[in-house]
Short mmCIF file of C-alpha atoms and ligand atoms in Angstrom, two decimals:
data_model
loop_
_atom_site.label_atom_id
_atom_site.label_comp_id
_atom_site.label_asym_id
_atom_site.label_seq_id
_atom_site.Cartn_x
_atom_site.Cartn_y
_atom_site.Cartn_z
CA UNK A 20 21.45 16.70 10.59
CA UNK A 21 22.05 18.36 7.16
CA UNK A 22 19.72 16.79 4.72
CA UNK A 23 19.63 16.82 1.06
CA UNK A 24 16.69 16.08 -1.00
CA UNK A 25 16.97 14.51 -4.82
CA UNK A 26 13.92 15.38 -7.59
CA UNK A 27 12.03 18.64 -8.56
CA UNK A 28 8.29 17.47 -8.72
CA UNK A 29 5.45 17.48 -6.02
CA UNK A 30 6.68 14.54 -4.32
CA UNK A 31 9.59 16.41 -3.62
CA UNK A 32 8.28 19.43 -2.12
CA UNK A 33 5.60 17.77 -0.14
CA UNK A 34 8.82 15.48 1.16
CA UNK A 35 10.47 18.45 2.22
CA UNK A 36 7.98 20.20 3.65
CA UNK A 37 7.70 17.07 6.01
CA UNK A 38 11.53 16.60 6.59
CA UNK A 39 11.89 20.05 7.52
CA UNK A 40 9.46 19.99 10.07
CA UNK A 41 11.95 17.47 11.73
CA UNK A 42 13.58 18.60 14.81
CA UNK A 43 16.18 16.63 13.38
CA UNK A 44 16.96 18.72 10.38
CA UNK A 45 19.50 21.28 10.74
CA UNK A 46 19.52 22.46 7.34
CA UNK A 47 17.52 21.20 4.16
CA UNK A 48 19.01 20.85 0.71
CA UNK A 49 17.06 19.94 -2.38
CA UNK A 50 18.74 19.48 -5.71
CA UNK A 51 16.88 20.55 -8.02
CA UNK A 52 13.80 21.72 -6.16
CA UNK A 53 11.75 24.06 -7.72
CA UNK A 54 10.08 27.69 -7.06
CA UNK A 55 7.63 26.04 -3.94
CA UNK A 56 10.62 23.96 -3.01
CA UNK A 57 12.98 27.14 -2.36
CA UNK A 58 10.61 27.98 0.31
CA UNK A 59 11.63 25.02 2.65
CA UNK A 60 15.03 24.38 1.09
CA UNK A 61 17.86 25.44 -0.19
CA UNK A 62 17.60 24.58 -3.69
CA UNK A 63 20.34 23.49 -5.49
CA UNK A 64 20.79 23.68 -9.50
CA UNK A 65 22.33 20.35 -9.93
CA UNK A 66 20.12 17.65 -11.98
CA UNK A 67 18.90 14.62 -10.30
CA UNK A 68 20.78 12.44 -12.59
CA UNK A 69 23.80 14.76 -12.24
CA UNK A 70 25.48 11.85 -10.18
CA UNK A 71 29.15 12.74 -9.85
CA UNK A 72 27.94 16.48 -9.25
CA UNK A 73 25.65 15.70 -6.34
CA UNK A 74 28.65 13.63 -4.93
CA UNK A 75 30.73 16.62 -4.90
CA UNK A 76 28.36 18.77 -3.11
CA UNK A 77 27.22 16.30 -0.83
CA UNK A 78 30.72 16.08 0.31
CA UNK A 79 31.52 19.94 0.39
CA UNK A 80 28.57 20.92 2.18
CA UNK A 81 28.64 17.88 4.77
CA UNK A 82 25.40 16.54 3.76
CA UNK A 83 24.42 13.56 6.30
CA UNK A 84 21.47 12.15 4.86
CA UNK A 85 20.55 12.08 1.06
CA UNK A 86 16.81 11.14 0.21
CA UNK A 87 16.43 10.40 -3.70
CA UNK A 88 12.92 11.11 -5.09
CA UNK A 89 12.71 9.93 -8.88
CA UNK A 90 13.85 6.46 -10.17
CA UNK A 91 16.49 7.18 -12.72
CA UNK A 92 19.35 7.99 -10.19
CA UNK A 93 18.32 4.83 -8.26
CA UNK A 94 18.60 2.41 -11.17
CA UNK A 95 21.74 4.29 -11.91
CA UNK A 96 23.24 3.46 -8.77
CA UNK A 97 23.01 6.96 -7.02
CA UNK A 98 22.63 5.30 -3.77
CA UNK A 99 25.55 3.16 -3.89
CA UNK A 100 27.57 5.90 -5.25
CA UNK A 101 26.75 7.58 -1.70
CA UNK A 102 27.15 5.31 0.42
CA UNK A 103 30.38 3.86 -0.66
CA UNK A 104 31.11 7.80 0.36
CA UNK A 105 30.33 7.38 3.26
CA UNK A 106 26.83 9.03 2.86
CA UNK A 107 23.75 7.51 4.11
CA UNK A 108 20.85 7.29 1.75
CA UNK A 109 16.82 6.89 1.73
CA UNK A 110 16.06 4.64 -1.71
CA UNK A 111 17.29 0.92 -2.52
CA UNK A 112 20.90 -0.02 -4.05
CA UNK A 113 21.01 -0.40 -7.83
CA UNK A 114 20.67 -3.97 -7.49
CA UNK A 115 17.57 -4.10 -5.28
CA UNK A 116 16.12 -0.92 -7.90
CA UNK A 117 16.15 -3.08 -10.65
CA UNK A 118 12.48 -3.89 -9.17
CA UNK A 119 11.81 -0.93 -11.10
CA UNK A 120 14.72 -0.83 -13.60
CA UNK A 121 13.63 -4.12 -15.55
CA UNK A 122 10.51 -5.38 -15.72
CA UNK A 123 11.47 -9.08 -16.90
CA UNK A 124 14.02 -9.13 -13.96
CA UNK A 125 11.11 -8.47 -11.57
CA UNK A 126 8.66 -11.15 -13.46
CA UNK A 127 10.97 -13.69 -13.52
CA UNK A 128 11.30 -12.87 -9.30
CA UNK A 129 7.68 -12.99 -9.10
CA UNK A 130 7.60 -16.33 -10.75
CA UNK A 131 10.51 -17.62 -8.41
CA UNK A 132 8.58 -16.34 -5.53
CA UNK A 133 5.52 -17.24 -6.14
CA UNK A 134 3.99 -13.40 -6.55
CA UNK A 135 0.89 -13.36 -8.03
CA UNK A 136 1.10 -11.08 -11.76
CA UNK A 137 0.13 -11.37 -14.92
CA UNK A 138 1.13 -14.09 -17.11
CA UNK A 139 4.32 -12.96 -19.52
CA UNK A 140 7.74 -13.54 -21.69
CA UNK A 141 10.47 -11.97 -22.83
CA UNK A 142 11.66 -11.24 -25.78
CA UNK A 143 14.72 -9.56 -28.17
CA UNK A 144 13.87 -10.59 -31.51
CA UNK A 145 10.80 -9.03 -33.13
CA UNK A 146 9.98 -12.17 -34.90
CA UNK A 147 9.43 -13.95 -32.15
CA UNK A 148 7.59 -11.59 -29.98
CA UNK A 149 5.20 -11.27 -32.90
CA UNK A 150 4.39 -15.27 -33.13
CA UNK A 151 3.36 -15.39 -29.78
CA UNK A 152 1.34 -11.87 -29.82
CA UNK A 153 -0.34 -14.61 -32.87
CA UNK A 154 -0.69 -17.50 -30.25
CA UNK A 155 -2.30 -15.53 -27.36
CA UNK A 156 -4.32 -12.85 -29.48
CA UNK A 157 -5.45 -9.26 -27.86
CA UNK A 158 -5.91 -7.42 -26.11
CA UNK A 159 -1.82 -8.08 -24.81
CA UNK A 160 0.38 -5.94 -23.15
CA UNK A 161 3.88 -4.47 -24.81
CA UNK A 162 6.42 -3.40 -22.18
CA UNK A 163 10.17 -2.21 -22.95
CA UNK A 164 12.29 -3.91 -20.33
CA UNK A 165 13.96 -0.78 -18.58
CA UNK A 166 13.07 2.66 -17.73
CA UNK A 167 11.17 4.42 -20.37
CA UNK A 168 9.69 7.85 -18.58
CA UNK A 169 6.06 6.11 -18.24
CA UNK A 170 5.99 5.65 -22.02
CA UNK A 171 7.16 2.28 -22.40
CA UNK A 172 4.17 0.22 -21.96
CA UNK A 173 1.45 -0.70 -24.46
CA UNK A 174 -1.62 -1.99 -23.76
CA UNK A 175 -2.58 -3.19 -26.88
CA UNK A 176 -6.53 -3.72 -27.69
CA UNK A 177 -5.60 -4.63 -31.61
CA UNK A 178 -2.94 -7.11 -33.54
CA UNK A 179 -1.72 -3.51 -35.42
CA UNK A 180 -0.93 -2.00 -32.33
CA UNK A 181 0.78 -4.71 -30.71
CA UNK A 182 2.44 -5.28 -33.89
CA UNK A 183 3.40 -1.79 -33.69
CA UNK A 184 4.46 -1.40 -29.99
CA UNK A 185 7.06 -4.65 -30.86
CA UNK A 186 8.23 -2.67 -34.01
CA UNK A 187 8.56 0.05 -32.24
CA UNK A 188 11.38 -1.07 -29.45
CA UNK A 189 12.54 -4.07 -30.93
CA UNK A 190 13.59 -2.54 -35.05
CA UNK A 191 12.76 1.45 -34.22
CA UNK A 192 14.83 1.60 -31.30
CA UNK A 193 12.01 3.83 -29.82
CA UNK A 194 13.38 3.23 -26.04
CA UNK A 195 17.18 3.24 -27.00
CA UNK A 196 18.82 0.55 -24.47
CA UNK A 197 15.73 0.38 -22.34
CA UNK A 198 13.32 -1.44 -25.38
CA UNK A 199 15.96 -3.70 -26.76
CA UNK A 200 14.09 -6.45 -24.32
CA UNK A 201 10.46 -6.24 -24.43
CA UNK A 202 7.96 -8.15 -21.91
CA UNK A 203 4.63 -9.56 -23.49
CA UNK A 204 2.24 -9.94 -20.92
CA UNK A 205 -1.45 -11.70 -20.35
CA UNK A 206 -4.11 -7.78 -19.96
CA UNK A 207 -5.60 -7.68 -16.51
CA UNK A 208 -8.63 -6.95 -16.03
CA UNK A 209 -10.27 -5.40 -12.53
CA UNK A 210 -9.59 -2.04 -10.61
CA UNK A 211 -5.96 -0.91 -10.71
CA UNK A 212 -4.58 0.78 -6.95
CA UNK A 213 -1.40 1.08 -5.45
CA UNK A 214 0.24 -0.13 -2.14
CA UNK A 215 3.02 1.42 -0.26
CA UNK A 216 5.58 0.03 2.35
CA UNK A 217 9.09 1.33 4.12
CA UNK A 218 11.30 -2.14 3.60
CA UNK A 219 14.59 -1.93 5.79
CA UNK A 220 15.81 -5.30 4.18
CA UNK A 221 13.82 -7.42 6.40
CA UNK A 222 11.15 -6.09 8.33
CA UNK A 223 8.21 -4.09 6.38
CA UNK A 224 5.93 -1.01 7.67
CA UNK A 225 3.21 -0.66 5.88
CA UNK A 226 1.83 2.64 4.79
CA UNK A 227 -1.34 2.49 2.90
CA UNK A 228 -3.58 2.35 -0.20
CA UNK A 229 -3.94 4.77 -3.11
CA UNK A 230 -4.88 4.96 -6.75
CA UNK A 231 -3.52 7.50 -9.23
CA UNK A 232 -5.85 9.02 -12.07
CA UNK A 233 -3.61 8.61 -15.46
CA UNK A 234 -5.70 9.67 -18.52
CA UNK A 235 -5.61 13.36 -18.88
CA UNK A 236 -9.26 14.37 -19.04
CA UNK A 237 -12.41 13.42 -17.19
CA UNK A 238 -13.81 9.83 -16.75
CA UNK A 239 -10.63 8.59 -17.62
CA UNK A 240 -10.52 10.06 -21.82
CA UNK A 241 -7.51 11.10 -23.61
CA UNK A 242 -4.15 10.23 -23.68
CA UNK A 243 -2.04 8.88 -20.39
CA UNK A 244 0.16 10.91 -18.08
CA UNK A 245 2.39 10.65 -15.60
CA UNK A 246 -0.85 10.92 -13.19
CA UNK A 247 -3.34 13.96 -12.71
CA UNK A 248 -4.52 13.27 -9.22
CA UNK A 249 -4.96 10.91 -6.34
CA UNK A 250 -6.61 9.90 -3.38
CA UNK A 251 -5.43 7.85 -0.63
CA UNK A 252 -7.11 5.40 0.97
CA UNK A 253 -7.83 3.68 -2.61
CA UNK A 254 -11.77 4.05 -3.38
CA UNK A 255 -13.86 0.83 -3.36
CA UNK A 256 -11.30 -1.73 -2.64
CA UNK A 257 -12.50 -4.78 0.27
CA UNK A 258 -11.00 -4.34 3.78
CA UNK A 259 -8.92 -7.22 4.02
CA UNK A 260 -6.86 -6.31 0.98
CA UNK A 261 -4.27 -4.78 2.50
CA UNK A 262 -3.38 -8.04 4.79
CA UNK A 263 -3.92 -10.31 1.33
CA UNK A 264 -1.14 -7.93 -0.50
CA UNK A 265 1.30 -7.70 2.58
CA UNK A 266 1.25 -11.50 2.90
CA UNK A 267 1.08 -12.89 -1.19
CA UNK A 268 2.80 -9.81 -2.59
CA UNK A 269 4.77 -7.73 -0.04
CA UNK A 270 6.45 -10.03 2.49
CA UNK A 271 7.88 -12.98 -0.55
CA UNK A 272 9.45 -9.56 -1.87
CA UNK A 273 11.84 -9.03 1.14
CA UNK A 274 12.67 -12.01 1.92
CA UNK A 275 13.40 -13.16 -2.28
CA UNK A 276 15.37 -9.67 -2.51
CA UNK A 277 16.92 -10.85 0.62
CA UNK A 278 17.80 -14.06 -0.50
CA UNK A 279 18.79 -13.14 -3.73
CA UNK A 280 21.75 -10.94 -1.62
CA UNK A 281 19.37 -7.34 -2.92
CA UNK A 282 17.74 -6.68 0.18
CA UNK A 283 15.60 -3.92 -0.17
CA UNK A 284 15.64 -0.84 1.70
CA UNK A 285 13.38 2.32 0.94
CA UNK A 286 9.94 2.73 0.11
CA UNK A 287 8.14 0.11 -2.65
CA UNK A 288 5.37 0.89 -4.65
CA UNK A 289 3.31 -1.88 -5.94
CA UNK A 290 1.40 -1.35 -8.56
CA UNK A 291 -1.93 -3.74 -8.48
CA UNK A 292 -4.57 -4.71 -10.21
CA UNK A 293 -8.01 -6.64 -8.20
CA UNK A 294 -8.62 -8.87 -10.83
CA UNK A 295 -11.21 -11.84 -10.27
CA UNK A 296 -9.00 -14.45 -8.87
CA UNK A 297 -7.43 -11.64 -6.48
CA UNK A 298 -4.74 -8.87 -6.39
CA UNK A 299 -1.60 -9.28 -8.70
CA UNK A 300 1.23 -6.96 -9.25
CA UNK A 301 1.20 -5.06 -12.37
CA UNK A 302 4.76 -3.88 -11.72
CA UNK A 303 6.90 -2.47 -8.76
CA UNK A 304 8.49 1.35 -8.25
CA UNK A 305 10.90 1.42 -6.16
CA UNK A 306 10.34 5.20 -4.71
CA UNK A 307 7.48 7.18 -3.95
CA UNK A 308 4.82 8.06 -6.84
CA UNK A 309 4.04 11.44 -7.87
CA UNK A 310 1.43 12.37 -7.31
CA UNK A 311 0.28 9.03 -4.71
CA UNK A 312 3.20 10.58 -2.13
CA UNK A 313 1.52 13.93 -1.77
CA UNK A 314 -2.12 12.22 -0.83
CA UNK A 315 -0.44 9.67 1.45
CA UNK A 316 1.98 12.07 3.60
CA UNK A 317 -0.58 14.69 4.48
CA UNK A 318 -2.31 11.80 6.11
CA UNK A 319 0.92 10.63 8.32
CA UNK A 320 1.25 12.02 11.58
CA UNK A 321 4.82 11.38 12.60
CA UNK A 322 8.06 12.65 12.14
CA UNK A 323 9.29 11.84 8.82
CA UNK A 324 12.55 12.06 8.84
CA UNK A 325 13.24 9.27 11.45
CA UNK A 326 11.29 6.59 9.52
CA UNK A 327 13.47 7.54 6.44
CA UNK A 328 16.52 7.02 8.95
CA UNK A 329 14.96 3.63 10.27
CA UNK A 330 14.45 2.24 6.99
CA UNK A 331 17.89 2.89 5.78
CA UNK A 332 19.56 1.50 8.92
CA UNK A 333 17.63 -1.76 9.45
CA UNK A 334 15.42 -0.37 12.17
CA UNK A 335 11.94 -0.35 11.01
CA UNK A 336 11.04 -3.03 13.52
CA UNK A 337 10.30 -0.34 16.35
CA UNK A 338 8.53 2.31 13.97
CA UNK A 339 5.10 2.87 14.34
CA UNK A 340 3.39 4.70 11.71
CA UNK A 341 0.61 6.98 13.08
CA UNK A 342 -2.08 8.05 10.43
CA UNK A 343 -4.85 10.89 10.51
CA UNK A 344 -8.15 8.88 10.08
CA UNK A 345 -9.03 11.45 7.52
CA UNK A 346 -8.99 10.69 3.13
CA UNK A 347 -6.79 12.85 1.01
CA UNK A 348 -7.04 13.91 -2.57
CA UNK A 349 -4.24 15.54 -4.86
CA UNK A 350 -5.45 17.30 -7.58
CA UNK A 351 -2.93 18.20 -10.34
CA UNK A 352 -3.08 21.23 -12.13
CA UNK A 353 -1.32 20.69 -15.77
CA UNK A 354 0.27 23.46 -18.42
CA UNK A 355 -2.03 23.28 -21.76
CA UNK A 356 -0.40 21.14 -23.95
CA UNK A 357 0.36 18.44 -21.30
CA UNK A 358 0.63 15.47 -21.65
CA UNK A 359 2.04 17.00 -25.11
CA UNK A 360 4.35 19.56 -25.33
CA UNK A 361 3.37 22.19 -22.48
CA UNK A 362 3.32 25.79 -22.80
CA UNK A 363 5.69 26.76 -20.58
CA UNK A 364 6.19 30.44 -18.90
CA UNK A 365 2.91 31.41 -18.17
CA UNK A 366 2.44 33.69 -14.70
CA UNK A 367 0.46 31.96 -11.93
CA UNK A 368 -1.34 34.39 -10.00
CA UNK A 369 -3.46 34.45 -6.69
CA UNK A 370 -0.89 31.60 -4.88
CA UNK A 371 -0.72 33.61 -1.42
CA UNK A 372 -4.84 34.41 -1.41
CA UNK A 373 -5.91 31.22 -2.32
CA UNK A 374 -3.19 29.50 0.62
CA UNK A 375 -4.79 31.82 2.58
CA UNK A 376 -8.01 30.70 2.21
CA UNK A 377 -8.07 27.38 3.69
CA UNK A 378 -4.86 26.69 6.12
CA UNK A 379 -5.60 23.17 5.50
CA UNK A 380 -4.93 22.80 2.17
CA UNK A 381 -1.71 22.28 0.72
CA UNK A 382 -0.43 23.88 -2.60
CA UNK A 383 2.58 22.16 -3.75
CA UNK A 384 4.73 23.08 -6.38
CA UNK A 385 5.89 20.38 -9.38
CA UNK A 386 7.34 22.41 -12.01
CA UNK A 387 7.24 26.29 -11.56
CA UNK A 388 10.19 28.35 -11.52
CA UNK A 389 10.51 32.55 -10.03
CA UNK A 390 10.45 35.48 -13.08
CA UNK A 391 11.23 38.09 -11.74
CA UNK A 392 8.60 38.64 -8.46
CA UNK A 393 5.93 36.23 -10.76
CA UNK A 394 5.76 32.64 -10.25
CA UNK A 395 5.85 31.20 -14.12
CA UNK A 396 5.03 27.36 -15.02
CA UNK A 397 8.09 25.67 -15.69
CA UNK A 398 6.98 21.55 -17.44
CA UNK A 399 4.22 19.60 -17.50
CA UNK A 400 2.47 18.96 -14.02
CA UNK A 401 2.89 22.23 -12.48
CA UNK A 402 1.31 22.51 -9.19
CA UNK A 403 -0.53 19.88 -6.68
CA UNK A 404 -3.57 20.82 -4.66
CA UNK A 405 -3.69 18.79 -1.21
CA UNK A 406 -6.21 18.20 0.86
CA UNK A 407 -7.52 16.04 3.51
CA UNK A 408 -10.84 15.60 5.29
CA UNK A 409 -13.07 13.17 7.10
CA UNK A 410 -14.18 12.40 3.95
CA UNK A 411 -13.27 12.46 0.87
CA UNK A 412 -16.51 14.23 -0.53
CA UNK A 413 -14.97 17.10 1.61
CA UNK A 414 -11.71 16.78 0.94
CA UNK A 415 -12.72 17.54 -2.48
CA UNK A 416 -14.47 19.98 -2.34
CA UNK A 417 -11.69 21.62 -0.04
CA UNK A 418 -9.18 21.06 -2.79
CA UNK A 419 -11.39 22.35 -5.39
CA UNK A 420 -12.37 25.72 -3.63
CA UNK A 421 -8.51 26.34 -3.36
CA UNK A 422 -7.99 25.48 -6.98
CA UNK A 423 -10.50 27.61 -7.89
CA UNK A 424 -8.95 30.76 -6.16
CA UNK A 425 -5.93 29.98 -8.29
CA UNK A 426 -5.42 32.94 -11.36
CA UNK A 427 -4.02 30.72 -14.19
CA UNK A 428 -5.93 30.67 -17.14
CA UNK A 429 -3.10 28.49 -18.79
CA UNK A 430 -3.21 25.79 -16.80
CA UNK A 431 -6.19 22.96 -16.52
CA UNK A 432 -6.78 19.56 -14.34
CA UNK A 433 -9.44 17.37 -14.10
CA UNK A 434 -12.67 17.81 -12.00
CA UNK A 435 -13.04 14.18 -11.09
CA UNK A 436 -10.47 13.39 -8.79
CA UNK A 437 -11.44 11.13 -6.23
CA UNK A 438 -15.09 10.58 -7.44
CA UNK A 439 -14.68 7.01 -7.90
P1 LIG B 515 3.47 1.58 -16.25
O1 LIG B 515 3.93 2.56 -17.30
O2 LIG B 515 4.35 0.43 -16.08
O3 LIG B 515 3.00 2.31 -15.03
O4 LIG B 515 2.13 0.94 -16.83
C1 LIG B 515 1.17 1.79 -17.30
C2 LIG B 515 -0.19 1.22 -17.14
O5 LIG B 515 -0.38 0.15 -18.03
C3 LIG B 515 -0.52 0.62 -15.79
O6 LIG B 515 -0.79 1.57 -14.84
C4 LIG B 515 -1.73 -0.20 -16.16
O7 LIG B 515 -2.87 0.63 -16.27
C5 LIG B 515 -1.39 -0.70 -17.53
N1 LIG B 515 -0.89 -2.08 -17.46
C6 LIG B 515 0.37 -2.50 -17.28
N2 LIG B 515 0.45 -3.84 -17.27
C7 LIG B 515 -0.80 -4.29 -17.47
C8 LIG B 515 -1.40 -5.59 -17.58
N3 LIG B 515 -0.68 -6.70 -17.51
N4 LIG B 515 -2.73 -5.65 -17.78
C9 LIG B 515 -3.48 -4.54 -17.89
N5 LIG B 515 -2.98 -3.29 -17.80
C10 LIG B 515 -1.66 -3.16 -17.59
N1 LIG B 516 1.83 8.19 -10.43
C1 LIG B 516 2.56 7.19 -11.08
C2 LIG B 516 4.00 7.14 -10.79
O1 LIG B 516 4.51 7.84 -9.94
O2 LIG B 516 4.67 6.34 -11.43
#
């Protein structure tokens, strides 16, 4: 089977490095991919969101089975583009994405299907929005509708910076298209985690728990990011959770998107929050998160590529999922500057010594790019340290020990990952 890969972060290379361990894979594609990603795929320079161009060479070099990574050529309909192509595709239809690709479409499902979340409305005029900011008082929470790069959410602690966050989508324009709606929504309160499951359109397979460390520096200061760690199981959450989310939050999702004629197929991420009277959704991905997919696939034992497969052709029912009892942690190691403007082109040096020095330990590459014979940093998040142990005390300390064999004095992450 010749397989092509969509996305150019860590989630991407630690999915390829799985699919092309497959003795189904013939041949591994991965458009863009990146520097790490070149070692386990051919990488292609097309742009995820290229969607007409990955088409094209989908079709020229017989690609069988297209997995898309980010969310921006799901909303935009990548996977339908493919299929009606006759190409089969890992990731929902744009219609089952918009999970993801509108946040009041999925409230106003939760509130048809009786999915727990925080309380909300919507809103297009700015006058509006800011009476009932008045009427409920802060803290609140601002959210452009659609698809916003992680930046579209406000969690507002004052009246000025609600005020502001409203201003700012509704008569700014600050999220083009994607802020002319806004959702106002009741603050949570209580530990936030994540939850993952395959959905094939009706039948789910669960995968497990993890939480995702946002804030750039230690204990959770500074500004947020698109995530500088994780750990997988989740840290301090009770044991029955996972049963309370499948059966209040998880299952009333495939059978609404099912009955709405969306059924969802590909991997959902809910976003949660253990509040006092229980879990609610905070909002739904509808692909894997970066860096959550790196912590939970090291702990997987099967065969990737035939779950992908499974999921995409209704088939999930006879999948078993076999996981290494062990924690992970996925420490993300950042360009200065992030969450900023990063400095980009530095030379990373010591990669092959500090592999080397612990088999176990992955080191995954999210934005680097080849100069020459050096390895340079190429964005924002540039590499991902994985590692897995009985515990997760050891696992990072494993991670750590790798990190620190790493020679890039331009590059930082934080130390806390998967403390608590
Ligand atoms: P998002 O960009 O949608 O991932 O949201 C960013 C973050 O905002 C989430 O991870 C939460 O920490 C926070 N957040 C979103 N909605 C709420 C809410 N209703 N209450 C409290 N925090 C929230
Ligand atoms: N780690 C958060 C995300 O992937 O959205």
């Amino acid at each position: 089977m010749r397989v092509l890969v969509v996305g150019q972060g860590g989630r991407e290379h630690s999915l390829c490095i799985k699919i092309a361990k497959s003795p189904l894979c013939e041949k591994l594609f991965c458009a863009p991919g990146n520097a790490g990603i070149s070692e386990v795929a051919d990488c292609i320079s097309l742009s995820s969101e290229n969607t007409a161009g990955l088409l094209d060479f989908c079709k020229q070099s017989a690609i069988d089975f297209v997995v898309i990574g980010p969310e921006n050529p799901l909303v935009a309909g990548l996977a339908d583009l493919l299929e009606s192509n006759g190409i089969s595709v890992f990731g929902p239809s744009k219609m089952a994405a918009r999970l993801e690709g509108s946040k009041g479409f999925t409230k106003e499902f939760c509130v048809a299907h009786n999915i727990p979340t925080a309380a909300f409305k919507r809103f297009t005029d700015a006058a509006e929005a800011r009476s009932y900011i008045r009427s409920q008082g802060t803290p609140i929470v601002i959210k452009a509708d659609g698809l916003a790069a992680g930046k579209g959410v406000t969690v507002a602690q004052s009246y000025e910076d609600a005020l502001a966050a409203v201003e700012a989508a509704l008569i700014g324009n600050k999220f083009g298209e994607a802020g002319r709606e806004i959702v106002i929504e009741e603050c949570l309160t209580g530990k936030e985690f994540s939850y993952f499951a395959f959905l094939d359109g009706s039948s789910v397979l669960p995968l497990a728990t993890a939480q995702d460390y946002k804030r750039v520096g230690d204990g959770d200061k500074g500004p947020n990011t698109g995530g500088m760690g994780a750990c997988s199981p989740a840290m301090g959450l009770p044991e029955n959770i996972e049963q309370e989310i499948m059966k209040t939050v998880i299952l009333p999702t495939v059978e609404g998107m099912k009955k709405i004629g969306s059924p969802y197929k590909g991997i959902l991420y809910a976003g949660m929050m253990l509040t006092e009277n229980g879990p609610k959704l905070i909002e739904y991905n509808v692909r894997f998160g970066d860096p959550e997919c790196q912590a939970l696939l090291i702990r997987m034992n099967n065969d990737l590529l035939p779950v992908l497969i499974a999921t995409r052709e209704g088939k999930l029912a006879d999948v078993e999922l076999s996981w290494n009892q062990d924690s992970s942690i996925c420490v993300v190691l950042a360009a200065e500057g992030y969450p900023g403007t990063p400095k980009k082109g530095s030379i990373i040096a010591g990669l092959t010594e500090a592999a080397a020095s612990d088999p176990d330990v992955q080191i995954l590459h999210a934005a680097t790019k080849f100069h020459g014979n050096n390895i340079i940093a190429d964005g924002g998040r540039v590499l991902n340290i994985v590692a897995h142990a009985p515990t997760i005390d050891q696992a990072r300390a494993n991670a750590y020990a790798v990190i620190d064999k790493i020679q890039w004095p331009e590059g930082f992450c934080r130390r806390d990952i998967g403390v608590s």
